[in-house]
Protein backbone atom coordinates (compact mmCIF):
# COMPACT_ATOMS: atom_id res chain seq x y z
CA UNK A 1 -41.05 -40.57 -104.62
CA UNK A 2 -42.92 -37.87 -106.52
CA UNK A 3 -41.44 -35.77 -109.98
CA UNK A 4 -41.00 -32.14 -109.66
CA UNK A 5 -40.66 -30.75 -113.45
CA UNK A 6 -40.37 -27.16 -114.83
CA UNK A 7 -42.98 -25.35 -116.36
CA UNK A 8 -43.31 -22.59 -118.40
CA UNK A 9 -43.34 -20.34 -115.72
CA UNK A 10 -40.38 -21.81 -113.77
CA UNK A 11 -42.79 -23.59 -111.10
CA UNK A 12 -42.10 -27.24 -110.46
CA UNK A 13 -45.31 -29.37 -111.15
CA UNK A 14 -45.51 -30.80 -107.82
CA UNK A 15 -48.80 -32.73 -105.54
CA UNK A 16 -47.60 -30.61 -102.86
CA UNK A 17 -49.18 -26.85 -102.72
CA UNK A 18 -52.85 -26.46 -103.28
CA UNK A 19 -54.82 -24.40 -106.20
CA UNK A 20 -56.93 -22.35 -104.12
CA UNK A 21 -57.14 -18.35 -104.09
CA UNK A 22 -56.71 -15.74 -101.55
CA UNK A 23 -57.75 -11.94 -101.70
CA UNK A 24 -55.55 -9.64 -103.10
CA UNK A 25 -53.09 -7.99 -102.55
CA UNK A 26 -51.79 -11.48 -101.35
CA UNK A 27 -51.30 -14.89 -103.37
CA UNK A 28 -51.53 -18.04 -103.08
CA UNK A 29 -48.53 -20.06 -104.00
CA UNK A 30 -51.11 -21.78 -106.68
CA UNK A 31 -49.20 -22.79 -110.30
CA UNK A 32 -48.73 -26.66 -108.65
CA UNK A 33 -51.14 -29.53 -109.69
CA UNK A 34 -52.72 -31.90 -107.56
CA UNK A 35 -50.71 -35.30 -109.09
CA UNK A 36 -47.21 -35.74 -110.11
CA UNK A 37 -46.14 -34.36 -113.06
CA UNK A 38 -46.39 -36.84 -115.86
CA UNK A 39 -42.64 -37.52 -117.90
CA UNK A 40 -41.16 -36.20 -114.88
CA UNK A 41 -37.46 -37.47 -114.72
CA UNK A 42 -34.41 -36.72 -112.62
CA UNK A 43 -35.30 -35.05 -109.72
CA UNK A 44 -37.31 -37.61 -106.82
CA UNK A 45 -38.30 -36.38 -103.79
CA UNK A 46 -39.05 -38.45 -100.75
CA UNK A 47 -42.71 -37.66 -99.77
CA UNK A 48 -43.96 -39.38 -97.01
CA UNK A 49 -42.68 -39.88 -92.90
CA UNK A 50 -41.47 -43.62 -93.60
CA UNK A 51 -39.76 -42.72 -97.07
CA UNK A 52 -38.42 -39.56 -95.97
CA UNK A 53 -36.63 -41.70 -92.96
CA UNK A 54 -35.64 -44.42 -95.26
CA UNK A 55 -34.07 -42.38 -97.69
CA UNK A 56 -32.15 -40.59 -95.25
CA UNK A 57 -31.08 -43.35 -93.49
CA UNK A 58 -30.11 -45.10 -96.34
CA UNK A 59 -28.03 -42.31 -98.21
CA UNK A 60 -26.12 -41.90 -94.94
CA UNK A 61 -25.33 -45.40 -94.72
CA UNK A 62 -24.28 -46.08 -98.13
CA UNK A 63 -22.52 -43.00 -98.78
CA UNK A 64 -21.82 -41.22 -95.93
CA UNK A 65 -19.44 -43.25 -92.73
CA UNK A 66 -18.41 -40.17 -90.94
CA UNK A 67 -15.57 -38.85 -89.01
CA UNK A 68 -15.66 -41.09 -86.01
CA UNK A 69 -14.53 -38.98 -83.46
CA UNK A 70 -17.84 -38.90 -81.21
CA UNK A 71 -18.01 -35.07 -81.62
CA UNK A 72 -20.70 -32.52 -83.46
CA UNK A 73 -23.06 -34.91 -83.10
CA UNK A 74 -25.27 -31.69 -83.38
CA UNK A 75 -24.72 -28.71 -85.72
CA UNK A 76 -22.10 -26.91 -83.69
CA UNK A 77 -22.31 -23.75 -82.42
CA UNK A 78 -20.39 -20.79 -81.02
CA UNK A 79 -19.11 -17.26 -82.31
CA UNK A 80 -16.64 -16.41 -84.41
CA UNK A 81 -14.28 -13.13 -84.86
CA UNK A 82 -14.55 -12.80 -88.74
CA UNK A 83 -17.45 -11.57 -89.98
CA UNK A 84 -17.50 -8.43 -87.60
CA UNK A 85 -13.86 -8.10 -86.54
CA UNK A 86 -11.94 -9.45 -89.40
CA UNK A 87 -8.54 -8.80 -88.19
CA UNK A 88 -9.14 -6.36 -85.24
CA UNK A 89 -8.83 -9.83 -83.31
CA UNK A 90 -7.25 -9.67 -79.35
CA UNK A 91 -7.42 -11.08 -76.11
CA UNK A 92 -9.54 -8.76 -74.32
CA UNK A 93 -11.85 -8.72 -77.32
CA UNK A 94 -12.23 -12.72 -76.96
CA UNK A 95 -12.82 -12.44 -73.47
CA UNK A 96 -15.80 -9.74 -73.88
CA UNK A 97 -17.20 -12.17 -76.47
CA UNK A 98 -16.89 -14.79 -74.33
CA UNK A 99 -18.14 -13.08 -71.11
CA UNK A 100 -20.96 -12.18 -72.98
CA UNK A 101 -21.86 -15.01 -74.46
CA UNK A 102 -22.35 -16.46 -70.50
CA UNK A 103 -24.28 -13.24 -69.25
CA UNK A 104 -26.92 -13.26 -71.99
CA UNK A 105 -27.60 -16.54 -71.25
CA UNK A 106 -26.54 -17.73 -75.04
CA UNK A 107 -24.05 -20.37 -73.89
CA UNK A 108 -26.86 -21.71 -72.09
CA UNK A 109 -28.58 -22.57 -75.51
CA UNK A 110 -25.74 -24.40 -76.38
CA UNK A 111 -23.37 -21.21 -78.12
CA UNK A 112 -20.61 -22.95 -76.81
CA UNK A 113 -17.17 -22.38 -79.08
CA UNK A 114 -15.45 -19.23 -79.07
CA UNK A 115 -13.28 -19.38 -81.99
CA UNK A 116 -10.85 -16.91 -83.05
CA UNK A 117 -10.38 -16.54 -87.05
CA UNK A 118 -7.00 -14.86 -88.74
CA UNK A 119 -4.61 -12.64 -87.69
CA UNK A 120 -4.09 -14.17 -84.28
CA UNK A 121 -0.43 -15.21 -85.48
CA UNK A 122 2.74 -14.03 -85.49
CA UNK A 123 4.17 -13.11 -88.62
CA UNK A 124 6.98 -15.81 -88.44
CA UNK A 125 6.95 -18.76 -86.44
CA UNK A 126 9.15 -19.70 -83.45
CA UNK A 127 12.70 -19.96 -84.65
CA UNK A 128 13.66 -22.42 -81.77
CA UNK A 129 10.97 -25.04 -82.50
CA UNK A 130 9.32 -23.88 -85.57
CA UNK A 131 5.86 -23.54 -83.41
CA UNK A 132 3.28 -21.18 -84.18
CA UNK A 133 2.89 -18.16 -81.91
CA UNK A 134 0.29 -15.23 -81.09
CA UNK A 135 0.97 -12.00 -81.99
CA UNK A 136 2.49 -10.52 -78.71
CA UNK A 137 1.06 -6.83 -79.16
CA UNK A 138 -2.70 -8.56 -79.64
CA UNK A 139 -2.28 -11.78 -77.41
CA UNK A 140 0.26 -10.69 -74.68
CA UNK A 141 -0.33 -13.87 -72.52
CA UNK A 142 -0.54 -16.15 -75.18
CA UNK A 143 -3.41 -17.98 -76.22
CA UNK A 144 -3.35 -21.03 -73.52
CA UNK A 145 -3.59 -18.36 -70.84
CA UNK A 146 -6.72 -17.73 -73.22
CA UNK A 147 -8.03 -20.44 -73.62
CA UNK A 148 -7.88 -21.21 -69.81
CA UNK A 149 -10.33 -18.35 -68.84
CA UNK A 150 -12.81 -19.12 -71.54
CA UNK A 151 -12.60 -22.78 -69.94
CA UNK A 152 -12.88 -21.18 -66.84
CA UNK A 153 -16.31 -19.87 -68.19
CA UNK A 154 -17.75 -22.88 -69.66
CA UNK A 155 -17.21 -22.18 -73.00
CA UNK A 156 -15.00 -23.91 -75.36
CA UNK A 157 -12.37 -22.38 -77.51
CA UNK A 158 -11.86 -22.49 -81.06
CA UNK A 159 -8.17 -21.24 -83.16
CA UNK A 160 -7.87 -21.11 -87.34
CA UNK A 161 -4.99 -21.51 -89.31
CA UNK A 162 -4.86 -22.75 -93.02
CA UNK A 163 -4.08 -25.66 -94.92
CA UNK A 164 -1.41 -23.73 -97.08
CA UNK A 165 1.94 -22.52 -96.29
CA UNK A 166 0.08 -18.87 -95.57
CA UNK A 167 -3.23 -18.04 -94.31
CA UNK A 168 -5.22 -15.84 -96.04
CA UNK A 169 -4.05 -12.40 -94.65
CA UNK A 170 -0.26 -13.92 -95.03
CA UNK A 171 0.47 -15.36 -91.65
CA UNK A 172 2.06 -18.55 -91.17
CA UNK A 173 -0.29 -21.43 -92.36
CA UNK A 174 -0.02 -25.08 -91.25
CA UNK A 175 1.45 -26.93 -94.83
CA UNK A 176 3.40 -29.69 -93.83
CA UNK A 177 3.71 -29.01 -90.20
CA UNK A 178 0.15 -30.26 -89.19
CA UNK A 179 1.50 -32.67 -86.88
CA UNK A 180 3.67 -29.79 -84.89
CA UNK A 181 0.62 -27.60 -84.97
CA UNK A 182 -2.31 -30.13 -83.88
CA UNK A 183 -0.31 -30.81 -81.21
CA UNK A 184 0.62 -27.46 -80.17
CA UNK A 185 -3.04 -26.97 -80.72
CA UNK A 186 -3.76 -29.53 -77.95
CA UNK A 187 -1.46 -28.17 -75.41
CA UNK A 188 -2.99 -25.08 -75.63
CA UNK A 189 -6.34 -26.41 -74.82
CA UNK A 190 -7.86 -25.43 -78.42
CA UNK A 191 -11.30 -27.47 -78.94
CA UNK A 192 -12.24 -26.68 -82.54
CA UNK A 193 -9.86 -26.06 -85.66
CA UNK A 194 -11.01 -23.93 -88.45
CA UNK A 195 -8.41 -24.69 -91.45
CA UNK A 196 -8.81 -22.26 -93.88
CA UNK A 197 -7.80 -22.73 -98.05
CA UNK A 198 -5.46 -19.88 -98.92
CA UNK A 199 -1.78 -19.87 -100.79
CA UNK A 200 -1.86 -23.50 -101.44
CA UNK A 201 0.87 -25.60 -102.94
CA UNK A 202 0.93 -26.65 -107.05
CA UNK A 203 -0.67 -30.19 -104.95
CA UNK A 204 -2.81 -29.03 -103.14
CA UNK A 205 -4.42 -27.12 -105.61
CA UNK A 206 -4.87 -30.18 -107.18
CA UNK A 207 -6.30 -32.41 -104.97
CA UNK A 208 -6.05 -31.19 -101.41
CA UNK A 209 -7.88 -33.94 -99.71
CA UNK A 210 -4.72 -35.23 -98.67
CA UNK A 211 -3.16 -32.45 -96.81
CA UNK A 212 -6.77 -31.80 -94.85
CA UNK A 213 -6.60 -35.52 -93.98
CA UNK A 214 -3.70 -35.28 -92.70
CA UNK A 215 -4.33 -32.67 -90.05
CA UNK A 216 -7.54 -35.20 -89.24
CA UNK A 217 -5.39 -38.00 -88.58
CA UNK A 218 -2.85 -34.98 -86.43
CA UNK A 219 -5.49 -33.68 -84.94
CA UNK A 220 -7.25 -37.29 -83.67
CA UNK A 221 -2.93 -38.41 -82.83
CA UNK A 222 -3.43 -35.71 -79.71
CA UNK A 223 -5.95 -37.59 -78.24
CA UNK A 224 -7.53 -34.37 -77.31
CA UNK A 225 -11.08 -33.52 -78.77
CA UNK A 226 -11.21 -30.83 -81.52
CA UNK A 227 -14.00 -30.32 -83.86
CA UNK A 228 -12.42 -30.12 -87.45
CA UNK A 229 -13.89 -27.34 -89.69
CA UNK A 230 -12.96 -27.48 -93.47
CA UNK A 231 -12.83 -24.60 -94.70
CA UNK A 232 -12.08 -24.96 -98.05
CA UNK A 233 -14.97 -23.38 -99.89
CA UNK A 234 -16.41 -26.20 -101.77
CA UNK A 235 -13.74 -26.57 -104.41
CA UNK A 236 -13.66 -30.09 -104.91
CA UNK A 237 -16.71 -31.19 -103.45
CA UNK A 238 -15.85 -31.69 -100.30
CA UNK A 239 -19.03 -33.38 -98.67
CA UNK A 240 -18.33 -36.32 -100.87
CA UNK A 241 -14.83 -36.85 -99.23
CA UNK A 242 -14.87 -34.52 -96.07
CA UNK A 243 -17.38 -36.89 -94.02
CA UNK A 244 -14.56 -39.42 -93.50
CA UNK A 245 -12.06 -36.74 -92.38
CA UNK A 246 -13.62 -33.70 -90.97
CA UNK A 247 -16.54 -32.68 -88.05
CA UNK A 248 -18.19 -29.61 -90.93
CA UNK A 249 -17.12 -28.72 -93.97
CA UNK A 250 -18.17 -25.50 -96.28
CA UNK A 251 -19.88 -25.90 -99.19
CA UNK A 252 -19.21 -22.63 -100.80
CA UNK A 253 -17.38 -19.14 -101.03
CA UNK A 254 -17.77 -17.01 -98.33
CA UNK A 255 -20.85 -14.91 -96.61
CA UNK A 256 -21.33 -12.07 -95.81
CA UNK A 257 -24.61 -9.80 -94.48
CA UNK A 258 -26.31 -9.53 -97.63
CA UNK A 259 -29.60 -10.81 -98.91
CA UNK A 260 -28.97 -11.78 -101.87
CA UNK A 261 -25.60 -13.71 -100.98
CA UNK A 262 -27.22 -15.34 -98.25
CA UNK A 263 -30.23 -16.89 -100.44
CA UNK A 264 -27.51 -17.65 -103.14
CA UNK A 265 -25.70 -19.99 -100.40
CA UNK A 266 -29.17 -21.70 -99.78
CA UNK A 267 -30.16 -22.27 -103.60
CA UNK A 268 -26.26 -24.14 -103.55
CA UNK A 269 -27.35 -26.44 -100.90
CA UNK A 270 -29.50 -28.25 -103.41
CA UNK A 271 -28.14 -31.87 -103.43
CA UNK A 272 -26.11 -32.17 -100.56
CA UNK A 273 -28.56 -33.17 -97.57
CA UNK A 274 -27.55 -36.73 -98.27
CA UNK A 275 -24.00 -36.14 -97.10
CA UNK A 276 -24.54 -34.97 -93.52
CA UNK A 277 -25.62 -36.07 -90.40
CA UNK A 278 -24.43 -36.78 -86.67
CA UNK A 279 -20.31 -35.83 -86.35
CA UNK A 280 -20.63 -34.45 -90.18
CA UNK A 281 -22.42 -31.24 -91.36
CA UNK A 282 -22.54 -29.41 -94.28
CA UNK A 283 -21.71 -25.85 -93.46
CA UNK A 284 -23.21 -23.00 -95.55
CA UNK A 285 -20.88 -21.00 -93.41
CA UNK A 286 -21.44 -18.13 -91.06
CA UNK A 287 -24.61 -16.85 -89.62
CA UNK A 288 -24.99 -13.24 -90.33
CA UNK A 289 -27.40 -11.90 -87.72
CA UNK A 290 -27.04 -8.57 -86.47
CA UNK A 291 -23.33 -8.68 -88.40
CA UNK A 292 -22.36 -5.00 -90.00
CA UNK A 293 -19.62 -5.73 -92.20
CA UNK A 294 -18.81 -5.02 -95.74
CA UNK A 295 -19.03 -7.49 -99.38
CA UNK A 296 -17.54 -10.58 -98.91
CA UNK A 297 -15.71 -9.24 -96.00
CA UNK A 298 -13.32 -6.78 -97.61
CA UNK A 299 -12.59 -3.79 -96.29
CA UNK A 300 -12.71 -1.26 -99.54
CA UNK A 301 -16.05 -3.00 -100.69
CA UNK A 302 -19.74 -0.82 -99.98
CA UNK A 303 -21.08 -1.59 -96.53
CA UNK A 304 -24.34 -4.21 -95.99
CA UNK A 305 -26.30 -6.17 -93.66
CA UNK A 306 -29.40 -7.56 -93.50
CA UNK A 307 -32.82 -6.70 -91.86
CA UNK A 308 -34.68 -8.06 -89.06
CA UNK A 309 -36.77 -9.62 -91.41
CA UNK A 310 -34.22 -11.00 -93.47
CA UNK A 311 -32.42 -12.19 -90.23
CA UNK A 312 -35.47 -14.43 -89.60
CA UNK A 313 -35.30 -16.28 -92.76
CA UNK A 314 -31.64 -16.77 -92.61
CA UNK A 315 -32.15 -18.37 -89.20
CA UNK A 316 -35.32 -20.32 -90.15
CA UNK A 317 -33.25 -22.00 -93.52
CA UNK A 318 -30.17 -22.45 -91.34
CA UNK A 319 -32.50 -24.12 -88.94
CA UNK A 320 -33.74 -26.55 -92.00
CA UNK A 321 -30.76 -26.93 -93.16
CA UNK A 322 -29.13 -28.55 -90.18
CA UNK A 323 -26.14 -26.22 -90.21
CA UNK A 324 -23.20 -25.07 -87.79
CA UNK A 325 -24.86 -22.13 -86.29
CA UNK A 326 -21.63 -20.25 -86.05
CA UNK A 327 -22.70 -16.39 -84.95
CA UNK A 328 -20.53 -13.35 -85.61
CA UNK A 329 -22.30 -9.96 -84.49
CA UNK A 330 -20.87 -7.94 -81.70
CA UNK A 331 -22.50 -9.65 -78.28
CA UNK A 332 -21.39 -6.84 -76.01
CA UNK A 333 -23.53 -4.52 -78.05
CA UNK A 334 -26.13 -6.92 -79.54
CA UNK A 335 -29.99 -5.12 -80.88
CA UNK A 336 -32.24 -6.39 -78.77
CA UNK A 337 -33.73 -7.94 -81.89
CA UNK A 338 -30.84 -10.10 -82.98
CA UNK A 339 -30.42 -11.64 -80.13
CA UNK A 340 -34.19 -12.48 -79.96
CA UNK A 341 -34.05 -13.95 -83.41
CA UNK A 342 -30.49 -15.98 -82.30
CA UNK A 343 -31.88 -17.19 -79.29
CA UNK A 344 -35.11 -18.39 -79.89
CA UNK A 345 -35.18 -21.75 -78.86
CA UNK A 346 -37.66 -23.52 -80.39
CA UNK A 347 -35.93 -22.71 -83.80
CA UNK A 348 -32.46 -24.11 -82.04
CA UNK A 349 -34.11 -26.77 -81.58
CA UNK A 350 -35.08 -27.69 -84.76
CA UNK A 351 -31.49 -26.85 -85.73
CA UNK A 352 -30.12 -29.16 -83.20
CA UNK A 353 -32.70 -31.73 -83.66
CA UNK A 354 -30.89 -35.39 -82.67
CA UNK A 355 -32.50 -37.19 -86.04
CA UNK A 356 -29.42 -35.11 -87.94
CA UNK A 357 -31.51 -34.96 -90.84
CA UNK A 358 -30.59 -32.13 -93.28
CA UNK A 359 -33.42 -30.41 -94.84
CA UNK A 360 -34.22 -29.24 -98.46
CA UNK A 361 -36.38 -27.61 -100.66
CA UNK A 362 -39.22 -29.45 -101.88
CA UNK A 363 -41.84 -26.62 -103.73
CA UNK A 364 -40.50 -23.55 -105.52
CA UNK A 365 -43.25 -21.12 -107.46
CA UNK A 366 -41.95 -18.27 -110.11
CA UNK A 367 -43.96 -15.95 -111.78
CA UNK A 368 -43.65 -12.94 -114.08
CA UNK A 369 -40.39 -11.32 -115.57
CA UNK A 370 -37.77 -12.82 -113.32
CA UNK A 371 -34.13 -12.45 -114.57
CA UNK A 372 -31.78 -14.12 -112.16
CA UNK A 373 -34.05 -12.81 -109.06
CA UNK A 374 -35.02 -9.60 -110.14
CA UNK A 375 -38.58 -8.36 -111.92
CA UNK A 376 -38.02 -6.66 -114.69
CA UNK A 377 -41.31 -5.23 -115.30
CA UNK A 378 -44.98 -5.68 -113.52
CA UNK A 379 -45.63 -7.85 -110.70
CA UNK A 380 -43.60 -11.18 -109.67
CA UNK A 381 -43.77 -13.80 -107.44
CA UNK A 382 -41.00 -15.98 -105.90
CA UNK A 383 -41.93 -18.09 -103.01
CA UNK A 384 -40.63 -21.77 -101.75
CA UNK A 385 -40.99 -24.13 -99.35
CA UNK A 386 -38.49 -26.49 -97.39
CA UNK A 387 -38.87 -29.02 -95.06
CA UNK A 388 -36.69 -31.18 -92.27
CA UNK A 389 -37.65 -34.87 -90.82
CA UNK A 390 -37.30 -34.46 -87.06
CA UNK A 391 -37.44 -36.88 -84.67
CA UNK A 392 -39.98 -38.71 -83.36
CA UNK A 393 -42.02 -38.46 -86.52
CA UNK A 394 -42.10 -34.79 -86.15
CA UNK A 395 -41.24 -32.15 -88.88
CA UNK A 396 -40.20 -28.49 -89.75
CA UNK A 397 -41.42 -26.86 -92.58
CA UNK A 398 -40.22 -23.16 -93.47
CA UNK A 399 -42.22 -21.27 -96.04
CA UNK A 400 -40.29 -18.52 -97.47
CA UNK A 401 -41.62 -15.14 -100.03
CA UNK A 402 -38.03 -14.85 -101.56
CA UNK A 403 -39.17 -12.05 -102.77
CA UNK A 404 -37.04 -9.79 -105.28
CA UNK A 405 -32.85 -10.40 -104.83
CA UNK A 406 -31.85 -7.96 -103.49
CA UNK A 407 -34.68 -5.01 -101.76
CA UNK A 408 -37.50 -6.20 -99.21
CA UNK A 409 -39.39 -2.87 -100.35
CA UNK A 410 -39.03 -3.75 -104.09
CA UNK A 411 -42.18 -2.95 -105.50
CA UNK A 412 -42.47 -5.75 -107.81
CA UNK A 413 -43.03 -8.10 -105.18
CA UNK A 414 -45.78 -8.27 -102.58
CA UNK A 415 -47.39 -10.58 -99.64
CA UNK A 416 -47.94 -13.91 -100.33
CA UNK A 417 -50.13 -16.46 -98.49
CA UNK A 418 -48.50 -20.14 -99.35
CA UNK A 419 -49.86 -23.10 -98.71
CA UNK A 420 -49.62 -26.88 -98.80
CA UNK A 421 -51.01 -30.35 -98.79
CA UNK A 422 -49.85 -32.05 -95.19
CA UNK A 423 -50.89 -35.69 -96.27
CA UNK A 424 -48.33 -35.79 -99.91
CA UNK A 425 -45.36 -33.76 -97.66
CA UNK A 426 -45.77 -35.50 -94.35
CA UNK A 427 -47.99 -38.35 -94.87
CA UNK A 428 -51.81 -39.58 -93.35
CA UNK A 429 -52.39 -38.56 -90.16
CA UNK A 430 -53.09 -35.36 -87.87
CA UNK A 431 -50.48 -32.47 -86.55
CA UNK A 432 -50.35 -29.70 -84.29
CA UNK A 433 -48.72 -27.06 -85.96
CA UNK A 434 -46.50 -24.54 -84.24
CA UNK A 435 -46.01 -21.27 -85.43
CA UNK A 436 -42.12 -21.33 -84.38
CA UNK A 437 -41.15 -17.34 -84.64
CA UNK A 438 -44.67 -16.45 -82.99
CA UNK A 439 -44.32 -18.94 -80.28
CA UNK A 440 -47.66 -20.43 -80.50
CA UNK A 441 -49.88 -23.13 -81.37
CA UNK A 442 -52.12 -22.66 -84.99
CA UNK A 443 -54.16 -26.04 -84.66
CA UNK A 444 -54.46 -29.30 -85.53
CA UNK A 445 -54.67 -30.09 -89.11
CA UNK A 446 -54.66 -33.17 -91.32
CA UNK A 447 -55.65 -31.61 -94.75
CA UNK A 448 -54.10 -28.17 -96.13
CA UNK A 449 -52.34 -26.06 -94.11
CA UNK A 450 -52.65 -22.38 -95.41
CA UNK A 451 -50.89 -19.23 -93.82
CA UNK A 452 -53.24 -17.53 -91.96
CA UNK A 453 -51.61 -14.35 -92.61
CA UNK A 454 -49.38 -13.40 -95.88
CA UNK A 455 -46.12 -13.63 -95.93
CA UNK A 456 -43.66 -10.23 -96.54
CA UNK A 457 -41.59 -10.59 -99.11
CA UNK A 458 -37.83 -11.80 -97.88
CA UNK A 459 -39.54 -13.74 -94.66
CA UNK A 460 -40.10 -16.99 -93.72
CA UNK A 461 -42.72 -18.50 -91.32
CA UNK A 462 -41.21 -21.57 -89.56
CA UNK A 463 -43.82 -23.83 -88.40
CA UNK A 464 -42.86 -27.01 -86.70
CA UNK A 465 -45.47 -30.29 -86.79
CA UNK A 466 -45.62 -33.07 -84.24
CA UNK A 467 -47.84 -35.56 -84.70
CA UNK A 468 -51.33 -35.74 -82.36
CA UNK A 469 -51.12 -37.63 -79.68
């Protein structure tokens, strides 16, 4: 494995990315030698096809055994009522979704779950048997009579509740009735459980492994099969105990359609590629394509999204990271342009790729007066590349201009053409490489692989290689 060390101007000294030039206003992603770094410690990267597949079959056999409950052997995915909706959840609005999700051909791609978030509940349980219960006014045939017709569609459906005594807009949570619930989960015909980390007890605060793997065990007792979604926002580390218990888990607080918070998520990713795999994925949370919604997802906050461009790289680092593609924008009234970017299938299929393999960042290039993202003066440059084994020898590489934090149109930051050495990423040999967002074929190479256009700050080009037959 190579070294990747810091240098004075926040690059990583790295054999990866070439030296050479390109006209201006574009750069080349060009501060990395052509060696490892000498006194590099710490951080090893796995740099060739065989080592790549060693080390990732090895970390996921020595740390990581997995729930073993034969589902997610993919990153799931579905929709979810959250990140648009937030509580304006009901029937008929699960239905459209649903409905929709079938007539623009999405659950044909494999969108499959339909999973409804908070405020489906009843703000007391049953007093009879101490069940949970829909909110009549929202839910007026209960949610078995909807889960039925989203069965009835082909489409699987997915029900939250939390691992507290209260979910996180105060409804009843599922503390210490997780048998009563999975089961009453089951009857209803529910295929994935979100279980959420609000209003926990003094214990579970502490350590609240315990409580989530007890649901796991509740959940597996039904015999029915539900896809288990932590949802606990990474407090305690979760992907280094989750994998035993749980289908996904998320790594950290919540998203929401901004830039900024989006690439955050991504830089936290950094370490945990190790932990998931087939049945077990680290979930970054959300995807946020075509979402209109507000700062973390509270009502009296500013409104944001994100661009078309910015959609793009979300999708392409989802796509290397191997995560629960998990969509959230309005279907029934979709742009035409989100749903491009969401459907594209050759990026799905990188995301969904059987090998499991999460990806990671392997090159990251700074330059100028960069304070925590933004350029404080002059002209800066933040670019990065990461990369996913694939199967069958194959690979994805996404090469992102970062760009300034928060403003694609910040002037501090312009085009930038990136490039990098295909034999010290991927090994000897020759690849076609596919220009996944363009839908097309660039060549074959075997040497350096350079951009043939420059790259906009806050997008990504997502080029997949398969080796030449």
């Amino acid at each position: 494995a190579h070294c990747y060390c810091a240098t004075a101007h926040g690059a990583r000294s790295s054999p990866l990315l070439t030296t050479e030039q390109a006209p201006q206003p574009a750069r080349v992603l060009n501060a990395f030698s052509a060696k490892p770094a000498e006194g590099c410690s710490m951080v090893t990267r796995c740099s060739s096809p065989l080592a790549l597949l060693m080390c990732t079959l090895l970390l996921h056999t020595t740390l990581v055994l997995g729930l073993d409950n034969g589902l997610a052997l993919t990153p799931p995915m579905g929709w979810n009522s959250w990140n648009e909706f937030q509580c304006n959840v009901s029937e008929s609005l699960i239905l459209r979704q649903g409905k929709a999700m079938v007539d623009t051909g999405l659950a044909e791609l494999g969108y499959i779950y339909v999973n409804i978030d908070d405020c489906w509940q009843a703000q007391e349980r049953d007093n009879e048997t101490g069940r949970l219960v829909a909110d009549g006014a929202r839910f007026p045939n209960g949610i078995q009579a909807v889960a039925d017709q989203i069965h009835e569609m082909g489409l699987r459906i997915g029900i939250y509740s939390d691992v507290g005594k209260k979910t996180c807009q105060g409804f009843p949570g599922s503390h210490d009735k997780y048998e009563l619930d999975a089961k009453t989960f089951a009857e209803w015909g529910i295929d994935f459980l979100k279980l959420d980390t609000c209003a926990l007890t003094f214990d579970e605060r502490l350590d609240p492994q315990p409580d989530y793997a007890r649901m796991s065990a509740a959940l597996n007792a039904t015999g029915r099969p539900i896809v288990y979604s932590i949802c606990n926002w990474g407090k305690k580390d979760p992907w280094t105990w989750a994998p035993d218990i749980a289908n996904m888990w998320r790594t950290t607080m919540d998203i929401y359609p901004q830039y900024a918070r989006v690439m955050s998520i991504v830089d936290d990713q950094a370490g945990k590629e190790t932990f998931a795999g087939p049945g077990h994925w680290n979930d970054p949370d959300m995807v946020e394509v075509g979402v209109d919604s507000t700062i973390f997802n509270w009502g009296w906050t500013p409104e944001t999204n994100i661009t078309q461009r910015e959609s793009a790289t979300h999708m392409s680092l989802w796509a290397i990271l191997s995560a629960p593609l998990i969509i959230g924008l309005d279907l029934t009234q979709a742009p035409t342009w989100a749903m491009s970017i969401i459907s594209n299938a050759e990026m799905l299929a990188i995301n969904q790729d059987v090998l499991g393999a999460q990806g990671a960042s392997v090159a990251e290039y700074t330059e100028g007066s960069l304070v925590e993202g933004v350029c404080t003066f002059g002209k800066c440059v933040h670019t990065e590349i990461w990369s996913k084994a694939c199967a069958h020898g194959s690979f994805a590489v996404a090469l992102v201009n970062r760009g300034g934090r928060y403003d694609q149109d910040d002037s501090h930051f312009g085009p930038e053409v990136i490039s990098f050495d295909m034999a010290t990423l991927i090994g000897d040999g020759s690849f076609v490489v596919r220009d996944v967002w363009a839908g097309k074929d660039l060549g074959v190479f075997n040497g350096t692989f350079v951009t043939l256009e420059a790259i906009e700050p806050h997008a990504a080009m997502l080029v997949k290689l398969t080796p030449e037959a």
